[in-house]
XYZ file of C-alpha atoms in Angstrom:
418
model
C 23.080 -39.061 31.080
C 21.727 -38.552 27.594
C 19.311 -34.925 27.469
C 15.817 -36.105 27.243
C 13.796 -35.054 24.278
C 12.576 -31.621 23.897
C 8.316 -31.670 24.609
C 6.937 -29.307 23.157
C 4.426 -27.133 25.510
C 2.063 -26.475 22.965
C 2.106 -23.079 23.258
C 0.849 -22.777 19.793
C -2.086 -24.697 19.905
C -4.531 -22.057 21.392
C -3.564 -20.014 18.054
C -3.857 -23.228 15.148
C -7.597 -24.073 16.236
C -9.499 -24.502 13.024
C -9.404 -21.485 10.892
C -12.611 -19.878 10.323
C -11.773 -16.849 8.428
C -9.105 -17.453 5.391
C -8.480 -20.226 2.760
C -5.778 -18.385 1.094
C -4.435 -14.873 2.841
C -1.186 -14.773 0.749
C -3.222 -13.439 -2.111
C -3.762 -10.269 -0.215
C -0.117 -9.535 -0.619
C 1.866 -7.809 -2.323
C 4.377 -10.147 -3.781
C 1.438 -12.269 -4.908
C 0.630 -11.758 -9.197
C -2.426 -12.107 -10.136
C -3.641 -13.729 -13.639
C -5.844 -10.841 -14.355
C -5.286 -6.985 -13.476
C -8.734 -5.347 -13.579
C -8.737 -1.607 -14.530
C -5.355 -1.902 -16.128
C -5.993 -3.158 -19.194
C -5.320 0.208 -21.076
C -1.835 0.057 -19.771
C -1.421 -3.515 -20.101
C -1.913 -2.411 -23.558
C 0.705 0.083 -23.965
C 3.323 -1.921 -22.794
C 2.834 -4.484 -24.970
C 2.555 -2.616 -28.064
C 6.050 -1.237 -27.422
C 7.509 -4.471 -26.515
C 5.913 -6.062 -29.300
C 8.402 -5.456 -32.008
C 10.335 -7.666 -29.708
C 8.734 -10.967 -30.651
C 10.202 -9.888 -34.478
C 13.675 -9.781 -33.379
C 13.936 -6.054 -33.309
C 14.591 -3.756 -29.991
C 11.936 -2.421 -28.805
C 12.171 1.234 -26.907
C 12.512 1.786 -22.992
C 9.920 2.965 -21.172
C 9.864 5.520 -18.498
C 6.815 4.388 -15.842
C 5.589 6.934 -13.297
C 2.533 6.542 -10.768
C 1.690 6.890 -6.783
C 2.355 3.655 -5.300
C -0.293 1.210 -5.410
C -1.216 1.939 -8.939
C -0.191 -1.261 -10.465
C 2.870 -0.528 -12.006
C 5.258 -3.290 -10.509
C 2.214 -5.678 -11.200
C 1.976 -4.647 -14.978
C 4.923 -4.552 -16.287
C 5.465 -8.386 -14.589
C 2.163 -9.355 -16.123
C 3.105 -8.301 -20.013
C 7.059 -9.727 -19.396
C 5.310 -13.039 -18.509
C 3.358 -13.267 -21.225
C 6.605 -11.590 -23.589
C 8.440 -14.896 -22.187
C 6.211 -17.260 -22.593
C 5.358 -15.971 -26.833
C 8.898 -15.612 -27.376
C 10.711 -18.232 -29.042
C 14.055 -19.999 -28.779
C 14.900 -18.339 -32.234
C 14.280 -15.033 -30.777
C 14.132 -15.114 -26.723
C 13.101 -11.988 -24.317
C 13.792 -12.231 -20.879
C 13.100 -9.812 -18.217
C 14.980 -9.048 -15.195
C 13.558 -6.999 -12.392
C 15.582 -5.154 -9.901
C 14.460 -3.155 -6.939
C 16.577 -0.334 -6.792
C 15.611 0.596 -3.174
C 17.845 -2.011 -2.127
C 20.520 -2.712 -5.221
C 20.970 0.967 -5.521
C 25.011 1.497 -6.849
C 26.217 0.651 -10.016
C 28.388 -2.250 -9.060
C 25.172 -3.928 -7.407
C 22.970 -3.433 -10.549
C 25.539 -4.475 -13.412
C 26.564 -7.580 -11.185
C 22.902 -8.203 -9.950
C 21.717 -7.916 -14.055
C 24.755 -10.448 -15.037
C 24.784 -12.824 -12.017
C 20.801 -13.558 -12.741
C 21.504 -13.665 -16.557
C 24.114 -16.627 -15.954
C 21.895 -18.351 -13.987
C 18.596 -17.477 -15.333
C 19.218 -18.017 -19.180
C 22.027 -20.502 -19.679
C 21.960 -24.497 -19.833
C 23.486 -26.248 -16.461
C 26.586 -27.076 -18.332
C 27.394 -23.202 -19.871
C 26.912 -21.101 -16.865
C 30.197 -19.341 -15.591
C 31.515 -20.922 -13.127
C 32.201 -18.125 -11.373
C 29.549 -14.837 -9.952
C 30.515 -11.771 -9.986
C 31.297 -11.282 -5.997
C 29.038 -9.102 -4.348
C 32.079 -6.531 -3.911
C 35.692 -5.769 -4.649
C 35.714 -6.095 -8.845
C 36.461 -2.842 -10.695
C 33.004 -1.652 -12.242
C 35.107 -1.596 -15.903
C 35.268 -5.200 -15.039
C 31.823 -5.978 -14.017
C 30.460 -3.650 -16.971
C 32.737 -5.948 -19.255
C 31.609 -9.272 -17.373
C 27.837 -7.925 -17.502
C 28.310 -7.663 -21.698
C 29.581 -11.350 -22.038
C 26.873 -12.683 -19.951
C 24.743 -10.716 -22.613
C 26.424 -12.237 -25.671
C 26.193 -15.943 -24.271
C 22.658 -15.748 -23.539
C 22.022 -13.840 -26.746
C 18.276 -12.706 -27.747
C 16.923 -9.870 -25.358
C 17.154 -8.850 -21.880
C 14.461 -6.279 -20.368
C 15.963 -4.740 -17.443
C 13.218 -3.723 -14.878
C 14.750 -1.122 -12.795
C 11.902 -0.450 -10.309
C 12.454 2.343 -8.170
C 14.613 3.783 -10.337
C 14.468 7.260 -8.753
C 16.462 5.488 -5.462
C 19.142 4.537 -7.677
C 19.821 8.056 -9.008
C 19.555 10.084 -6.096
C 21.938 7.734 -4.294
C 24.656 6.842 -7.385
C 23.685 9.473 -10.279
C 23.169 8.610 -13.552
C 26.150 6.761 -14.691
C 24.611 3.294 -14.416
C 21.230 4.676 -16.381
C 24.284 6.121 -18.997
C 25.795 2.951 -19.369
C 22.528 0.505 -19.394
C 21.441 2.775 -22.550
C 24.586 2.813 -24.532
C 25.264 -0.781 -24.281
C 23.746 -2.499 -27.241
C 26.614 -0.320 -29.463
C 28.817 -2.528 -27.644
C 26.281 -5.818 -28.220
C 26.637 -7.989 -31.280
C 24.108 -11.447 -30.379
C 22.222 -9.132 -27.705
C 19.936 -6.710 -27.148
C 19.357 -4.298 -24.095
C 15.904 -2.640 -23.694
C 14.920 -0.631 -20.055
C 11.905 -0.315 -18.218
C 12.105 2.064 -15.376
C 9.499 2.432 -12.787
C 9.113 5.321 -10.382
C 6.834 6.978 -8.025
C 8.665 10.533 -8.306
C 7.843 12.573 -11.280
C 10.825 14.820 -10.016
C 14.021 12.724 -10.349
C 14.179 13.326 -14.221
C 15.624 16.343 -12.649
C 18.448 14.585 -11.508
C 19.373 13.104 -15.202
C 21.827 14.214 -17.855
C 19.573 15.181 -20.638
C 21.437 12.346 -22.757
C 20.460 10.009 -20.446
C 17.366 11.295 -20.171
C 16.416 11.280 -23.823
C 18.146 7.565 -24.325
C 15.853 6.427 -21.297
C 12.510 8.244 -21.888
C 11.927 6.987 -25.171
C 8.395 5.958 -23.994
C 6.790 7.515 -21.204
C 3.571 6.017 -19.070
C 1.554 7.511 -16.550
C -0.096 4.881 -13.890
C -3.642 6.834 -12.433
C -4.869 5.957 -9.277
C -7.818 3.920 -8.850
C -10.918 5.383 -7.522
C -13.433 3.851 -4.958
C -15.030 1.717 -7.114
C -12.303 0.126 -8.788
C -10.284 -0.435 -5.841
C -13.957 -2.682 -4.740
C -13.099 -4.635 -7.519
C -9.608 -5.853 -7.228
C -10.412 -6.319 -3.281
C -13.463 -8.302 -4.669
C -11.132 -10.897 -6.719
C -8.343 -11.508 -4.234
C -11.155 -11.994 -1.492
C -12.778 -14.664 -3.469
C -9.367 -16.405 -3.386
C -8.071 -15.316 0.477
C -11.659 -16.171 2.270
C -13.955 -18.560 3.541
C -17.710 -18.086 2.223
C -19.237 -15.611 4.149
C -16.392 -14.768 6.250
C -16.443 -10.958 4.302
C -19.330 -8.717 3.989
C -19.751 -5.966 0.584
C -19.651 -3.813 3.939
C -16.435 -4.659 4.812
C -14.852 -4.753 1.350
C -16.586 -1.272 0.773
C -15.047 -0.058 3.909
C -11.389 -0.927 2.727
C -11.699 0.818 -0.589
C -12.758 3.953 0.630
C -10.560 4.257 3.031
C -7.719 2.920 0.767
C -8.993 5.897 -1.941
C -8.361 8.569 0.078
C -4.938 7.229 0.432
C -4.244 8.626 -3.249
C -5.815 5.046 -4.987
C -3.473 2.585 -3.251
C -4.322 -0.791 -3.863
C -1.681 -2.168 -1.697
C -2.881 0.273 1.023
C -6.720 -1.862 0.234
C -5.099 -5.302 0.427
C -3.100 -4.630 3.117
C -6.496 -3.043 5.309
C -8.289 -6.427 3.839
C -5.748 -8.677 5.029
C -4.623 -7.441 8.504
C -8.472 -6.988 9.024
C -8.847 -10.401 8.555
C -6.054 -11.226 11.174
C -7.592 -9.521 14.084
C -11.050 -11.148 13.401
C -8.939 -14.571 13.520
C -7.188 -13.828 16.788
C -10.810 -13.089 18.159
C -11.894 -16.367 17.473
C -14.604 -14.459 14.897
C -15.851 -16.102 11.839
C -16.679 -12.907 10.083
C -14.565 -9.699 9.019
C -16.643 -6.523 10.582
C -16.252 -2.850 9.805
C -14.434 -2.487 13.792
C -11.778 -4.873 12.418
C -11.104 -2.691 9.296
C -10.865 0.405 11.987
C -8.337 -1.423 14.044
C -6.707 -2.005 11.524
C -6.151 1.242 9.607
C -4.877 2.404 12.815
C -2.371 -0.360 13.345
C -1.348 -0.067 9.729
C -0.800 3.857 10.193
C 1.216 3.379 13.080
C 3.536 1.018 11.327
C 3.960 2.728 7.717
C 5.094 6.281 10.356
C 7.689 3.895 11.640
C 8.923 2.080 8.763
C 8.696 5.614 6.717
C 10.987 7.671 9.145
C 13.763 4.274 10.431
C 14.236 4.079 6.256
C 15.277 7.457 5.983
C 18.370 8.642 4.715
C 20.998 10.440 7.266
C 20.028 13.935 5.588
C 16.385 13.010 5.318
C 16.316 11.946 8.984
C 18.295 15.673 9.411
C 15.868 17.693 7.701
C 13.241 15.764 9.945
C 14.903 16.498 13.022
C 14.830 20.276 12.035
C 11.173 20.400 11.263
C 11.180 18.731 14.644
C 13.262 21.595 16.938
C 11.094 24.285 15.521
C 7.897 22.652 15.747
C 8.621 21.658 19.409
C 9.651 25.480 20.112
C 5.809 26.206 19.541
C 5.617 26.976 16.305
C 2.911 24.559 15.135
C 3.028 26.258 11.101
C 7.047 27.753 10.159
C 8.549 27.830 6.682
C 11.269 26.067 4.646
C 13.919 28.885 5.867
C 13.484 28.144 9.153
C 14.110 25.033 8.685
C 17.356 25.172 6.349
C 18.790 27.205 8.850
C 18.723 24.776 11.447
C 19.518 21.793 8.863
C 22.703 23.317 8.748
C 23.673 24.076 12.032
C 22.974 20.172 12.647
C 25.646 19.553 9.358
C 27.895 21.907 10.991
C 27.629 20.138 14.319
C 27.526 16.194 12.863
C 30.350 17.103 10.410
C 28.282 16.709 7.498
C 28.578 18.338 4.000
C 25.198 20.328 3.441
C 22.918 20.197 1.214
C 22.020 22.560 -1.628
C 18.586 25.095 -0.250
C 17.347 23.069 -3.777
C 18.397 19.363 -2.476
C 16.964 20.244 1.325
C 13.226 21.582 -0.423
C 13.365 18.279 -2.196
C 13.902 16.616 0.888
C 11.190 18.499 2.229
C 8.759 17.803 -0.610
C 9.583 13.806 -0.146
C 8.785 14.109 3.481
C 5.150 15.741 2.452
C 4.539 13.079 -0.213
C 5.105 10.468 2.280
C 2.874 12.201 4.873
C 5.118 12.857 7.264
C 4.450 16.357 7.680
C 2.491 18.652 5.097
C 4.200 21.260 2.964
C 1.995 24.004 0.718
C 3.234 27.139 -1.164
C 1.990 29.878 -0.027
C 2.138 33.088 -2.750
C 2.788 36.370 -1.104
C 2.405 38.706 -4.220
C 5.339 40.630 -4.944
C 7.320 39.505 -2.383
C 7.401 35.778 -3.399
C 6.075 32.661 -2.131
C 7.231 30.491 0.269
C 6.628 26.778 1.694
C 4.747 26.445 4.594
C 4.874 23.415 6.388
C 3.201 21.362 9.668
C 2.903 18.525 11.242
C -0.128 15.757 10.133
C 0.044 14.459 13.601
C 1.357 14.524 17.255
C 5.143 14.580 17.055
C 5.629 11.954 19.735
C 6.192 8.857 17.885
C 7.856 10.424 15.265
C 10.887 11.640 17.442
C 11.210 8.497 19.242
C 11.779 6.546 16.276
C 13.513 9.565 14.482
C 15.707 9.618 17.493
C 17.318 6.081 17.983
C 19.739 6.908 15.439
C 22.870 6.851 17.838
C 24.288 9.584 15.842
C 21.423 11.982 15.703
C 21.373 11.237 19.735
C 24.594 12.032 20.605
C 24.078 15.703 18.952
C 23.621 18.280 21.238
C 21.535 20.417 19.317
C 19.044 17.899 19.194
C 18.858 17.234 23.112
C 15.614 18.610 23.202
C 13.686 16.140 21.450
C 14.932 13.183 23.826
């Protein structure tokens, strides 16, 4: 007996009535780009100017891009190689190719990532290589060599976005960065030229000072927006994401000053906007109010704590777990020592190689910029200074999460915190 069609139950129907909130919410995200980037013209600017020599067949210099995130810097420097692309000519072509190195974050990934969207990015049906570089088991002399006649075919020049760039160092050194800036010498139709985006003043730290001098040509600084300007931008995307009327100046007021204390983050703003918007939809509401925003500033917190400590790395989560054991031993204020000590009793017990003190206070520092816990220096005259450090907020949800690492759970040291 044949199955009878599947009827649906309409369980969705309750949640498709007619919307009465958004015409458009996917320009409240972040992979939307905008056709104009207010308060960023001054930097819209300065990349342009150094790309410009570009357009004349020359190479222009790379660019070293540092800001908080939410400054605009991913949002930018797409903007200007847009409009790079679309002045260039067939005589002279400029292509850019943007990488987040928080996920392609080894040398292999980058080289074959670069060549692999060159092929099939820049060359007519009938030239492109039959073949991709596979995602593993080449020699990285062979994808380096692969990568530089992908370059020659396509000719003209290729800007390589690597955004995130401080990921891709701390986890693979500087060897890619060494080899990226040496490779027009090996070029003859091509041209190389970097962009390199990061949120982490500190990982020049990290860099040969060859590398660092080939890749720093040009440096720019991305400032936070303030109250007011952060109002603006929320302004044009909610022209675009709302119904008339559905948002108040209130509202939108709300979100940017909440969004400012958050060090200027725009996507912080849009993000408060948008899942502000969703709870007054699932109430049925035609209009955002300032209890929506509320909601959802605490929904978002809760979610960024979560998605900030499961996307740690094993010694970040270990450093973590020490700040953890001492805070839940009742000290609500300790210091980086205490917590290096422990650190390595948890590398001694998990068979880990430990960190430098230098590489663990980093860790520390990265932990306090993502707000995790807070870390100060505290000067004690002649006999030093030393980092203090504390917890923002109850501990609880920080060690569950922390804590479904099966590896981290199976350590006795860190029984207590289950």
């Amino acid at each position: 007996m044949p199955d009878e069609p599947f009827k649906s139950t309409g369980l969705f129907k309750k949640y498709t009535v007619q919307n009465k909130i958004f015409q458009n919410r996917e320009v409240l995200r972040h992979s939307y780009s905008p056709r104009e980037l207010p308060h960023r013209v001054d930097q819209i600017d300065s990349i342009a100017v150094i790309l410009a020599p570009a357009l004349q067949g020359a190479t222009p210099s790379n660019i070293l891009i540092y800001g908080k995130t939410g400054t605009g810097k991913t949002a930018t420097v797409k903007f200007v190689g847009s409009e790079l692309e679309n002045e260039s000519s067939e005589f002279s072509p400029c292509r850019m190719v943007h990488l987040n190195c928080e996920t392609i974050d080894t040398q292999y990934r980058v080289l074959a990532q670069i060549a692999n969207h060159i092929s099939g990015h820049d060359l007519k049906p009938s030239d492109r290589a039959k073949n991709t570089i596979p995602a593993t088991g080449w020699h990285t002399d062979q994808v380096y060599s692969e990568l530089k006649n992908v370059l020659e075919q396509a000719g003209g020049l290729q800007i390589i976005v690597l955004d995130e760039i401080d990921k891709l160092v701390k986890k693979s050194g500087d060897d890619t960065l060494y080899n990226l800036t040496r490779i027009n010498s090996d070029l003859k139709n091509a041209r190389v030229s970097i962009i390199g985006i990061s949120n982490d003043l500190t990982f020049k730290d990290f860099l040969d000072p060859r590398v660092l001098s080939s890749l720093s040509e040009e440096e720019l600084v991305f400032p936070p927006y303030d109250a007011v300007q952060l109002q603006d931008i929320l302004h044009q995307r909610a022209e675009m994401a709302f119904l008339p009327d559905a948002v108040s100046e209130d509202v939108i007021a709300l979100c940017a000053a909440l969004a400012a204390q958050e060090h200027g983050d725009a996507r912080r703003a849009l993000d408060l906007l948008r899942v502000s918007g969703e709870l007054a939809e699932r109430e049925s509401s035609d209009k955002v109010l300032e209890a929506h925003v509320r909601r959802a500033q605490e929904n978002i917190e809760t979610d960024t704590m979560s998605e900030c400590v499961q996307t740690l790395p094993r010694q970040g989560k270990m450093v973590l777990c020490a700040m953890l054991l001492v805070s839940s031993s009742g000290q609500k204020v300790f210091t980086s020592g205490s917590v290096i000590n422990i650190y390595r009793e948890l590398a001694r017990e998990l068979d880990v190689e430990p960190l430098t003190h230098r590489r663990v206070s980093d860790l520390i520092n990265e932990l306090n910029m993502l707000g995790i816990v807070t870390a100060r220096v505290v000067s004690h005259g002649r006999h030093g200074r030393t980092t203090e450090i504390y917890f923002n907020s109850p501990t609880n949800q920080i060690r569950t999460v922390v804590m479904n690492d099966p590896s981290l759970r199976e350590c006795s040291i860190l029984q207590p915190l289950l």
